Amino acid sequence: MRTTSYMLLCALALGVSACANTPSEAPTSKPSSASISGAKASDVSTSEVETRQLKDAMQQLSGKSVFFEYDDFKIKPSFLPLVQQQAELLKRYGKLTVTLEGNADERGSGEYNLALGQKRAEAVRKMLTLLGVPEDRLEAVSFGKEKPRATCSEEKCWSQNRRVDFASKVR
């Protein structure tokens, strides 16, 4: 099963790399007058446009999560499109970096959950690098069970806490 998952991930990474044709940096041309809050393109500097584009990209990156099964750190196939989308944004905007925050539910010891959260964050980091994101723009950290999204002791909450969150910033 593990070999099959690895082969699927490799095939996905190769397919995405072969099809990708996005620029590595944000476009430097000025947008049309309709694209910036009603302002005319001549009224807005290129750096203001780039700043707005970076902020938009940061919003698209941050707040997204990849969820995991109990006691597991394999990325579910249903979350591969999200990871691919995040990779494309990171490749397009070279000034952005991402911290991948691994989390676990409350079950298990603190040490175990820190290790599991780190494995989850590393799994997402590895997939992003396979999709072409430079490693120096990715940081994988674990919060274990210290940052729960939901706080009941039931599966409906535990499932929300077994995740990796994307937190972006400009370097």
CSV table of C-alpha atoms in Angstrom, one decimal:
chain,number,residue,atom,x,y,z
A,1,MET,CA,0.0,0.0,0.0
A,2,ARG,CA,2.8,2.4,0.9
A,3,THR,CA,4.5,1.7,-2.5
A,4,THR,CA,1.3,2.4,-4.3
A,5,SER,CA,0.8,5.7,-2.5
A,6,TYR,CA,4.4,6.7,-3.2
A,7,MET,CA,4.0,5.9,-6.9
A,8,LEU,CA,0.8,7.9,-7.0
A,9,LEU,CA,2.4,10.9,-5.5
A,10,CYS,CA,5.4,10.7,-7.8
A,11,ALA,CA,3.2,10.4,-10.8
A,12,LEU,CA,1.2,13.4,-9.7
A,13,ALA,CA,4.3,15.4,-9.1
A,14,LEU,CA,5.7,14.5,-12.5
A,15,GLY,CA,2.4,15.3,-14.2
A,16,VAL,CA,2.1,18.7,-12.5
A,17,SER,CA,5.7,19.6,-13.3
A,18,ALA,CA,5.2,18.7,-16.9
A,19,CYS,CA,2.0,20.8,-17.2
A,20,ALA,CA,3.1,23.8,-15.2
A,21,ASN,CA,3.8,26.9,-17.2
A,22,THR,CA,3.2,29.6,-14.6
A,23,PRO,CA,5.8,32.3,-14.1
A,24,SER,CA,8.1,32.1,-11.1
A,25,GLU,CA,7.4,35.7,-10.1
A,26,ALA,CA,4.3,38.0,-10.0
A,27,PRO,CA,3.7,39.8,-13.2
A,28,THR,CA,5.2,43.2,-13.3
A,29,SER,CA,2.9,44.8,-15.9
A,30,LYS,CA,0.2,47.1,-14.6
A,31,PRO,CA,-3.3,45.6,-14.5
A,32,SER,CA,-6.3,47.1,-16.3
A,33,SER,CA,-8.1,49.9,-14.6
A,34,ALA,CA,-11.0,47.6,-13.6
A,35,SER,CA,-8.8,45.2,-11.7
A,36,ILE,CA,-7.8,47.5,-8.8
A,37,SER,CA,-10.7,48.7,-6.8
A,38,GLY,CA,-11.9,51.2,-9.5
A,39,ALA,CA,-8.5,53.0,-9.6
A,40,LYS,CA,-7.0,53.8,-13.0
A,41,ALA,CA,-3.8,51.8,-13.8
A,42,SER,CA,-1.9,55.0,-14.3
A,43,ASP,CA,-2.8,56.0,-10.7
A,44,VAL,CA,-1.3,52.9,-9.1
A,45,SER,CA,2.5,52.1,-9.1
A,46,THR,CA,3.9,48.7,-10.0
A,47,SER,CA,5.0,48.1,-6.4
A,48,GLU,CA,1.5,48.8,-5.1
A,49,VAL,CA,0.1,46.3,-7.6
A,50,GLU,CA,2.7,43.7,-6.5
A,51,THR,CA,1.9,44.3,-2.9
A,52,ARG,CA,-1.8,43.8,-3.5
A,53,GLN,CA,-1.1,40.6,-5.5
A,54,LEU,CA,1.1,39.3,-2.7
A,55,LYS,CA,-1.6,40.0,-0.1
A,56,ASP,CA,-4.2,38.2,-2.2
A,57,ALA,CA,-1.8,35.3,-2.7
A,58,MET,CA,-1.2,35.2,1.1
A,59,GLN,CA,-4.9,35.1,1.8
A,60,GLN,CA,-5.3,32.2,-0.6
A,61,LEU,CA,-2.4,30.3,1.0
A,62,SER,CA,-3.1,31.0,4.7
A,63,GLY,CA,-6.0,29.4,6.5
A,64,LYS,CA,-6.0,26.3,4.3
A,65,SER,CA,-5.6,22.9,5.9
A,66,VAL,CA,-4.8,19.3,5.0
A,67,PHE,CA,-6.6,16.8,7.2
A,68,PHE,CA,-5.4,13.4,8.2
A,69,GLU,CA,-6.7,10.1,9.5
A,70,TYR,CA,-6.2,9.0,13.1
A,71,ASP,CA,-2.6,8.1,13.9
A,72,ASP,CA,-1.5,8.7,10.2
A,73,PHE,CA,0.6,11.2,8.3
A,74,LYS,CA,-0.2,10.2,4.7
A,75,ILE,CA,-1.8,12.9,2.6
A,76,LYS,CA,-5.3,11.8,1.5
A,77,PRO,CA,-5.9,11.8,-2.2
A,78,SER,CA,-8.7,14.2,-1.7
A,79,PHE,CA,-6.2,16.9,-0.4
A,80,LEU,CA,-3.8,16.5,-3.3
A,81,PRO,CA,-5.5,19.3,-5.4
A,82,LEU,CA,-5.2,21.7,-2.4
A,83,VAL,CA,-1.5,20.9,-2.1
A,84,GLN,CA,-1.1,21.4,-5.8
A,85,GLN,CA,-2.9,24.7,-5.7
A,86,GLN,CA,-0.7,25.9,-2.9
A,87,ALA,CA,2.4,24.8,-4.8
A,88,GLU,CA,1.3,26.8,-7.9
A,89,LEU,CA,0.8,29.9,-5.8
A,90,LEU,CA,4.2,29.6,-4.1
A,91,LYS,CA,5.9,29.1,-7.5
A,92,ARG,CA,4.1,32.1,-9.0
A,93,TYR,CA,5.0,34.4,-6.0
A,94,GLY,CA,8.7,33.8,-5.2
A,95,LYS,CA,8.6,36.3,-2.3
A,96,LEU,CA,6.2,34.1,-0.3
A,97,THR,CA,7.3,31.5,2.2
A,98,VAL,CA,5.0,29.1,4.1
A,99,THR,CA,5.2,27.6,7.6
A,100,LEU,CA,3.5,24.2,7.6
A,101,GLU,CA,2.0,23.8,11.1
A,102,GLY,CA,1.4,20.1,12.0
A,103,ASN,CA,-1.3,19.4,14.5
A,104,ALA,CA,-2.7,16.3,16.3
A,105,ASP,CA,-5.8,15.5,18.3
A,106,GLU,CA,-5.7,15.2,22.1
A,107,ARG,CA,-5.3,11.5,22.2
A,108,GLY,CA,-1.8,10.2,22.9
A,109,SER,CA,1.1,11.7,24.9
A,110,GLY,CA,2.4,15.2,24.3
A,111,GLU,CA,5.7,13.8,22.9
A,112,TYR,CA,3.9,11.4,20.6
A,113,ASN,CA,1.6,14.1,19.2
A,114,LEU,CA,4.5,16.5,18.7
A,115,ALA,CA,6.3,13.8,16.6
A,116,LEU,CA,3.1,13.0,14.7
A,117,GLY,CA,2.4,16.7,13.9
A,118,GLN,CA,6.0,17.0,12.6
A,119,LYS,CA,5.6,14.0,10.4
A,120,ARG,CA,2.4,15.5,9.0
A,121,ALA,CA,4.0,18.8,8.3
A,122,GLU,CA,7.0,17.1,6.7
A,123,ALA,CA,4.7,15.0,4.5
A,124,VAL,CA,3.1,18.2,3.1
A,125,ARG,CA,6.6,19.9,2.8
A,126,LYS,CA,7.9,16.9,0.8
A,127,MET,CA,4.9,17.0,-1.5
A,128,LEU,CA,5.3,20.7,-2.2
A,129,THR,CA,9.0,20.2,-3.0
A,130,LEU,CA,8.1,17.4,-5.4
A,131,LEU,CA,5.7,19.8,-7.0
A,132,GLY,CA,8.6,22.3,-7.6
A,133,VAL,CA,8.6,24.6,-4.5
A,134,PRO,CA,12.1,25.3,-3.3
A,135,GLU,CA,12.8,23.8,0.2
A,136,ASP,CA,14.2,27.1,1.5
A,137,ARG,CA,10.7,28.6,1.2
A,138,LEU,CA,9.1,26.0,3.4
A,139,GLU,CA,9.3,25.4,7.1
A,140,ALA,CA,7.7,22.4,8.8
A,141,VAL,CA,6.8,22.8,12.5
A,142,SER,CA,4.6,20.9,15.0
A,143,PHE,CA,2.2,22.1,17.6
A,144,GLY,CA,1.2,18.6,18.6
A,145,LYS,CA,-2.1,18.9,20.4
A,146,GLU,CA,-1.5,22.5,21.7
A,147,LYS,CA,-3.5,24.3,19.0
A,148,PRO,CA,-6.8,22.5,18.7
A,149,ARG,CA,-9.4,23.9,16.2
A,150,ALA,CA,-12.2,22.1,18.1
A,151,THR,CA,-12.3,21.2,21.8
A,152,CYS,CA,-14.7,18.4,22.4
A,153,SER,CA,-13.6,14.8,23.1
A,154,GLU,CA,-15.4,13.3,20.2
A,155,GLU,CA,-14.5,12.3,16.6
A,156,LYS,CA,-16.2,15.4,15.1
A,157,CYS,CA,-13.6,17.5,17.0
A,158,TRP,CA,-10.6,15.1,16.8
A,159,SER,CA,-11.0,15.0,13.0
A,160,GLN,CA,-10.7,18.9,12.9
A,161,ASN,CA,-7.5,18.8,14.9
A,162,ARG,CA,-5.6,16.2,12.8
A,163,ARG,CA,-4.2,18.6,10.3
A,164,VAL,CA,-1.5,20.7,8.7
A,165,ASP,CA,-2.2,24.5,8.5
A,166,PHE,CA,-0.6,26.8,5.9
A,167,ALA,CA,0.7,30.1,7.3
A,168,SER,CA,2.3,32.4,4.7
A,169,LYS,CA,4.6,35.4,5.0
A,170,VAL,CA,6.7,37.6,2.7
A,171,ARG,CA,10.4,37.2,2.9
